[in-house]
Amino acid sequence: LPDGLSIATTRYFTWTDASGHTLHGLLTPPSSGSPSSAPLVVEPHGGPQCADPIGFSPNAQYFATNGYAYFRPDPPGSDGYGDWSYKAIVGNFGDAAMAADLAGVDAVLAQGVGDAKRTFVEGGSYGGYLTSWIVTHDDRFRAAVAAVPVTDLLLEYSLSESPNITRRFFGAKPTTDQALLAAQSPLTFAGRMRTPLLVIAGLRDTRAPYVQAIEFYKVL
């Protein structure tokens, strides 16, 4: 990087979930101004089995140098925790990860980073799933962005080029329990949503086929 370039600091942030597990994520406060008055952007990652690295993030720098705090939580299902983390989201794609992410947001705010009245959530792929799940189950965020989201697990399994992701968490033959797939699909709860939401469809995304974004938009 060029000498003299102002770089916002990103640090590991930890908190405890309802089961007593220590969870982690990455927190980048704004590079200037009061952290407590900054709007807070929360980004659940894709995956679900992924985690954000501590390395340089253009997104983090963009938000921080424009006065935002940026929080990237790693809920259950993320890499780096062990077997319990994987098992926690088997058949439970939404609630377990949402509860952990929201607990992380509360912990960030409690440490004086972010304005509780100006919090936002956004994510892509599984992060788009979690964004869609959160805003159909919780009204705390001012606005949200779901990019190439998974919103209908039956369609996701039927059309995705990677159906093994669904099999991994919902059994070798997921269509034998369509009620469970529906119960874990944000589409089912679209009528509850009160949060302004931008849905971004990826027309060439074969892993999270765009028809789910269109279906979710039309149901909304």
mmCIF file of C-alpha atoms in Angstrom:
data_model
loop_
_atom_site.group_PDB
_atom_site.id
_atom_site.type_symbol
_atom_site.label_atom_id
_atom_site.label_comp_id
_atom_site.label_asym_id
_atom_site.label_seq_id
_atom_site.Cartn_x
_atom_site.Cartn_y
_atom_site.Cartn_z
ATOM 1 C CA LEU A 1 0.000 0.000 0.000
ATOM 2 C CA PRO A 2 1.214 3.583 -0.622
ATOM 3 C CA ASP A 3 3.101 5.270 2.223
ATOM 4 C CA GLY A 4 0.994 7.671 4.230
ATOM 5 C CA LEU A 5 -2.323 6.069 3.297
ATOM 6 C CA SER A 6 -4.780 6.174 6.200
ATOM 7 C CA ILE A 7 -5.844 2.617 7.071
ATOM 8 C CA ALA A 8 -8.698 1.896 9.461
ATOM 9 C CA THR A 9 -7.966 -0.766 12.068
ATOM 10 C CA THR A 10 -9.794 -4.094 11.919
ATOM 11 C CA ARG A 11 -9.722 -6.307 14.996
ATOM 12 C CA TYR A 12 -11.046 -9.647 16.112
ATOM 13 C CA PHE A 13 -14.180 -9.243 18.183
ATOM 14 C CA THR A 14 -15.545 -11.985 20.433
ATOM 15 C CA TRP A 15 -18.829 -12.535 22.231
ATOM 16 C CA THR A 16 -20.733 -15.430 23.805
ATOM 17 C CA ASP A 17 -23.827 -17.075 22.329
ATOM 18 C CA ALA A 18 -26.803 -18.419 24.285
ATOM 19 C CA SER A 19 -25.132 -21.842 24.566
ATOM 20 C CA GLY A 20 -21.974 -20.409 26.097
ATOM 21 C CA HIS A 21 -19.788 -20.750 23.011
ATOM 22 C CA THR A 22 -17.284 -18.002 22.335
ATOM 23 C CA LEU A 23 -17.912 -16.636 18.844
ATOM 24 C CA HIS A 24 -15.746 -14.307 16.816
ATOM 25 C CA GLY A 25 -15.962 -11.823 14.001
ATOM 26 C CA LEU A 26 -14.200 -8.807 12.578
ATOM 27 C CA LEU A 27 -14.952 -5.250 13.651
ATOM 28 C CA THR A 28 -13.774 -2.132 11.830
ATOM 29 C CA PRO A 29 -14.731 1.125 13.610
ATOM 30 C CA PRO A 30 -14.858 4.364 11.600
ATOM 31 C CA SER A 31 -11.438 5.883 11.015
ATOM 32 C CA SER A 32 -12.541 9.278 12.358
ATOM 33 C CA GLY A 33 -15.280 10.713 14.526
ATOM 34 C CA SER A 34 -17.065 9.148 17.456
ATOM 35 C CA PRO A 35 -17.515 5.358 17.068
ATOM 36 C CA SER A 36 -20.655 5.415 19.220
ATOM 37 C CA SER A 37 -22.500 7.772 16.853
ATOM 38 C CA ALA A 38 -21.504 5.982 13.656
ATOM 39 C CA PRO A 39 -23.997 3.985 11.628
ATOM 40 C CA LEU A 40 -23.255 0.265 11.853
ATOM 41 C CA VAL A 41 -23.246 -2.081 8.842
ATOM 42 C CA VAL A 42 -23.479 -5.801 9.654
ATOM 43 C CA GLU A 43 -22.488 -8.338 6.986
ATOM 44 C CA PRO A 44 -23.228 -12.047 7.499
ATOM 45 C CA HIS A 45 -20.880 -13.971 5.218
ATOM 46 C CA GLY A 46 -21.686 -16.439 2.466
ATOM 47 C CA GLY A 47 -21.197 -20.123 2.882
ATOM 48 C CA PRO A 48 -22.500 -21.115 5.376
ATOM 49 C CA GLN A 49 -19.158 -22.822 5.988
ATOM 50 C CA CYS A 50 -16.807 -19.881 5.585
ATOM 51 C CA ALA A 51 -15.226 -17.200 7.748
ATOM 52 C CA ASP A 52 -13.807 -13.755 7.068
ATOM 53 C CA PRO A 53 -9.998 -13.423 7.200
ATOM 54 C CA ILE A 54 -8.258 -10.644 9.092
ATOM 55 C CA GLY A 55 -6.448 -9.448 5.954
ATOM 56 C CA PHE A 56 -6.966 -6.197 4.083
ATOM 57 C CA SER A 57 -10.611 -5.629 3.114
ATOM 58 C CA PRO A 58 -11.516 -2.907 0.588
ATOM 59 C CA ASN A 59 -15.107 -2.999 1.860
ATOM 60 C CA ALA A 60 -14.009 -2.437 5.444
ATOM 61 C CA GLN A 61 -11.838 0.502 4.406
ATOM 62 C CA TYR A 62 -14.604 2.000 2.280
ATOM 63 C CA PHE A 63 -17.110 1.905 5.125
ATOM 64 C CA ALA A 64 -14.652 3.052 7.806
ATOM 65 C CA THR A 65 -13.297 5.999 5.830
ATOM 66 C CA ASN A 66 -16.857 7.130 5.111
ATOM 67 C CA GLY A 67 -17.820 7.199 8.772
ATOM 68 C CA TYR A 68 -19.392 3.763 9.178
ATOM 69 C CA ALA A 69 -18.613 0.959 11.588
ATOM 70 C CA TYR A 70 -18.445 -2.443 9.867
ATOM 71 C CA PHE A 71 -19.041 -5.755 11.643
ATOM 72 C CA ARG A 72 -18.559 -9.198 10.071
ATOM 73 C CA PRO A 73 -19.765 -11.889 12.504
ATOM 74 C CA ASP A 74 -18.966 -15.604 12.228
ATOM 75 C CA PRO A 75 -22.061 -17.414 13.553
ATOM 76 C CA PRO A 76 -22.441 -21.172 14.098
ATOM 77 C CA GLY A 77 -21.771 -22.953 10.831
ATOM 78 C CA SER A 78 -18.670 -20.840 10.192
ATOM 79 C CA ASP A 79 -15.207 -22.313 9.814
ATOM 80 C CA GLY A 80 -12.846 -22.393 12.775
ATOM 81 C CA TYR A 81 -15.118 -23.595 15.586
ATOM 82 C CA GLY A 82 -15.229 -27.361 15.269
ATOM 83 C CA ASP A 83 -17.840 -30.084 15.062
ATOM 84 C CA TRP A 84 -20.453 -28.436 17.301
ATOM 85 C CA SER A 85 -20.643 -25.476 14.924
ATOM 86 C CA TYR A 86 -21.482 -27.630 11.915
ATOM 87 C CA LYS A 87 -24.099 -29.600 13.849
ATOM 88 C CA ALA A 88 -25.723 -26.428 15.201
ATOM 89 C CA ILE A 89 -27.152 -25.507 11.810
ATOM 90 C CA VAL A 90 -28.129 -28.966 10.563
ATOM 91 C CA GLY A 91 -31.836 -28.551 9.839
ATOM 92 C CA ASN A 92 -31.640 -25.091 11.402
ATOM 93 C CA PHE A 93 -30.223 -22.717 8.803
ATOM 94 C CA GLY A 94 -31.920 -19.597 10.132
ATOM 95 C CA ASP A 95 -32.552 -19.275 13.856
ATOM 96 C CA ALA A 96 -29.205 -20.449 15.230
ATOM 97 C CA ALA A 97 -27.119 -18.180 13.026
ATOM 98 C CA MET A 98 -29.507 -15.230 13.407
ATOM 99 C CA ALA A 99 -29.490 -15.436 17.209
ATOM 100 C CA ALA A 100 -25.700 -15.534 17.249
ATOM 101 C CA ASP A 101 -25.338 -12.623 14.820
ATOM 102 C CA LEU A 102 -27.810 -10.445 16.711
ATOM 103 C CA ALA A 103 -26.056 -11.255 19.992
ATOM 104 C CA GLY A 104 -22.848 -10.097 18.314
ATOM 105 C CA VAL A 105 -24.492 -6.853 17.215
ATOM 106 C CA ASP A 106 -25.690 -6.252 20.787
ATOM 107 C CA ALA A 107 -22.157 -6.874 22.081
ATOM 108 C CA VAL A 108 -20.645 -4.447 19.561
ATOM 109 C CA LEU A 109 -23.133 -1.741 20.528
ATOM 110 C CA ALA A 110 -22.512 -2.428 24.226
ATOM 111 C CA GLN A 111 -18.820 -1.690 23.669
ATOM 112 C CA GLY A 112 -19.662 1.751 22.312
ATOM 113 C CA VAL A 113 -19.310 1.077 18.590
ATOM 114 C CA GLY A 114 -22.274 1.971 16.410
ATOM 115 C CA ASP A 115 -25.554 3.829 16.806
ATOM 116 C CA ALA A 116 -28.332 1.404 17.749
ATOM 117 C CA LYS A 117 -30.849 3.522 15.820
ATOM 118 C CA ARG A 118 -28.783 3.380 12.627
ATOM 119 C CA THR A 119 -27.914 -0.257 12.049
ATOM 120 C CA PHE A 120 -28.038 -1.982 8.666
ATOM 121 C CA VAL A 121 -27.590 -5.571 7.474
ATOM 122 C CA GLU A 122 -26.424 -6.867 4.115
ATOM 123 C CA GLY A 123 -25.016 -10.053 2.642
ATOM 124 C CA GLY A 124 -24.748 -12.271 -0.425
ATOM 125 C CA SER A 125 -25.564 -15.933 -1.131
ATOM 126 C CA TYR A 126 -25.917 -17.557 2.320
ATOM 127 C CA GLY A 127 -25.310 -14.051 3.674
ATOM 128 C CA GLY A 128 -28.280 -13.032 1.528
ATOM 129 C CA TYR A 129 -30.216 -15.916 3.068
ATOM 130 C CA LEU A 130 -29.392 -14.707 6.590
ATOM 131 C CA THR A 131 -30.224 -11.112 5.676
ATOM 132 C CA SER A 132 -33.599 -12.230 4.309
ATOM 133 C CA TRP A 133 -34.180 -14.441 7.357
ATOM 134 C CA ILE A 134 -33.283 -11.698 9.821
ATOM 135 C CA VAL A 135 -35.536 -9.033 8.287
ATOM 136 C CA THR A 136 -38.479 -11.451 8.203
ATOM 137 C CA HIS A 137 -37.972 -12.262 11.896
ATOM 138 C CA ASP A 138 -36.615 -9.039 13.461
ATOM 139 C CA ASP A 139 -37.271 -5.324 12.902
ATOM 140 C CA ARG A 140 -34.190 -3.732 14.451
ATOM 141 C CA PHE A 141 -32.386 -2.771 11.236
ATOM 142 C CA ARG A 142 -33.124 0.453 9.389
ATOM 143 C CA ALA A 143 -32.569 -1.104 5.951
ATOM 144 C CA ALA A 144 -31.088 -4.212 4.359
ATOM 145 C CA VAL A 145 -29.547 -5.552 1.154
ATOM 146 C CA ALA A 146 -29.852 -9.209 0.117
ATOM 147 C CA ALA A 147 -27.588 -10.015 -2.828
ATOM 148 C CA VAL A 148 -28.088 -13.274 -4.783
ATOM 149 C CA PRO A 149 -30.028 -14.589 -1.782
ATOM 150 C CA VAL A 150 -31.180 -18.106 -1.017
ATOM 151 C CA THR A 151 -34.839 -17.589 -0.064
ATOM 152 C CA ASP A 152 -36.571 -20.854 -1.063
ATOM 153 C CA LEU A 153 -34.707 -24.013 -0.043
ATOM 154 C CA LEU A 154 -36.795 -26.310 -2.233
ATOM 155 C CA LEU A 155 -35.991 -24.210 -5.307
ATOM 156 C CA GLU A 156 -32.391 -23.905 -4.171
ATOM 157 C CA TYR A 157 -32.020 -27.683 -3.977
ATOM 158 C CA SER A 158 -33.882 -28.230 -7.245
ATOM 159 C CA LEU A 159 -32.029 -25.688 -9.388
ATOM 160 C CA SER A 160 -28.588 -25.111 -7.855
ATOM 161 C CA GLU A 161 -25.466 -26.494 -9.515
ATOM 162 C CA SER A 162 -24.374 -27.445 -5.978
ATOM 163 C CA PRO A 163 -27.300 -29.360 -4.417
ATOM 164 C CA ASN A 164 -24.897 -31.098 -2.035
ATOM 165 C CA ILE A 165 -24.895 -27.956 0.118
ATOM 166 C CA THR A 166 -28.591 -28.542 0.837
ATOM 167 C CA ARG A 167 -28.013 -32.278 1.322
ATOM 168 C CA ARG A 168 -25.243 -31.553 3.802
ATOM 169 C CA PHE A 169 -27.642 -29.797 6.159
ATOM 170 C CA PHE A 170 -31.060 -31.261 5.301
ATOM 171 C CA GLY A 171 -30.340 -34.923 4.571
ATOM 172 C CA ALA A 172 -29.490 -37.034 1.540
ATOM 173 C CA LYS A 173 -33.008 -36.577 0.143
ATOM 174 C CA PRO A 174 -34.134 -33.098 1.238
ATOM 175 C CA THR A 175 -37.408 -33.267 -0.709
ATOM 176 C CA THR A 176 -38.719 -35.981 1.627
ATOM 177 C CA ASP A 177 -39.314 -33.247 4.226
ATOM 178 C CA GLN A 178 -40.578 -30.280 2.251
ATOM 179 C CA ALA A 179 -42.236 -28.881 5.366
ATOM 180 C CA LEU A 180 -38.802 -28.479 6.967
ATOM 181 C CA LEU A 181 -37.432 -26.797 3.846
ATOM 182 C CA ALA A 182 -40.377 -24.388 3.886
ATOM 183 C CA ALA A 183 -39.974 -23.728 7.624
ATOM 184 C CA GLN A 184 -36.332 -22.756 7.007
ATOM 185 C CA SER A 185 -37.040 -20.582 3.942
ATOM 186 C CA PRO A 186 -37.265 -16.786 4.297
ATOM 187 C CA LEU A 187 -39.931 -16.860 1.565
ATOM 188 C CA THR A 188 -42.369 -18.457 4.019
ATOM 189 C CA PHE A 189 -42.131 -15.450 6.347
ATOM 190 C CA ALA A 190 -42.030 -12.667 3.758
ATOM 191 C CA GLY A 191 -45.355 -11.262 4.973
ATOM 192 C CA ARG A 192 -43.773 -10.380 8.328
ATOM 193 C CA MET A 193 -41.140 -8.068 6.887
ATOM 194 C CA ARG A 194 -41.232 -4.352 7.732
ATOM 195 C CA THR A 195 -37.604 -3.467 6.920
ATOM 196 C CA PRO A 196 -36.805 -1.655 3.637
ATOM 197 C CA LEU A 197 -34.942 -4.254 1.570
ATOM 198 C CA LEU A 198 -32.979 -4.096 -1.677
ATOM 199 C CA VAL A 199 -32.895 -7.502 -3.390
ATOM 200 C CA ILE A 200 -30.101 -8.007 -5.938
ATOM 201 C CA ALA A 201 -30.576 -10.848 -8.435
ATOM 202 C CA GLY A 202 -27.523 -12.474 -10.009
ATOM 203 C CA LEU A 203 -28.736 -13.639 -13.427
ATOM 204 C CA ARG A 204 -25.698 -15.878 -13.972
ATOM 205 C CA ASP A 205 -25.375 -17.179 -10.421
ATOM 206 C CA THR A 206 -25.800 -20.946 -10.684
ATOM 207 C CA ARG A 207 -25.213 -21.688 -6.996
ATOM 208 C CA ALA A 208 -28.013 -19.431 -5.716
ATOM 209 C CA PRO A 209 -30.227 -19.281 -8.828
ATOM 210 C CA TYR A 210 -31.784 -15.880 -9.398
ATOM 211 C CA VAL A 211 -35.360 -17.170 -9.602
ATOM 212 C CA GLN A 212 -35.416 -17.209 -5.783
ATOM 213 C CA ALA A 213 -34.734 -13.477 -5.690
ATOM 214 C CA ILE A 214 -37.552 -12.850 -8.169
ATOM 215 C CA GLU A 215 -39.925 -15.147 -6.260
ATOM 216 C CA PHE A 216 -39.094 -13.452 -2.948
ATOM 217 C CA TYR A 217 -39.575 -9.993 -4.469
ATOM 218 C CA LYS A 218 -42.989 -10.917 -5.911
ATOM 219 C CA VAL A 219 -44.173 -12.434 -2.633
ATOM 220 C CA LEU A 220 -43.036 -9.293 -0.816
#
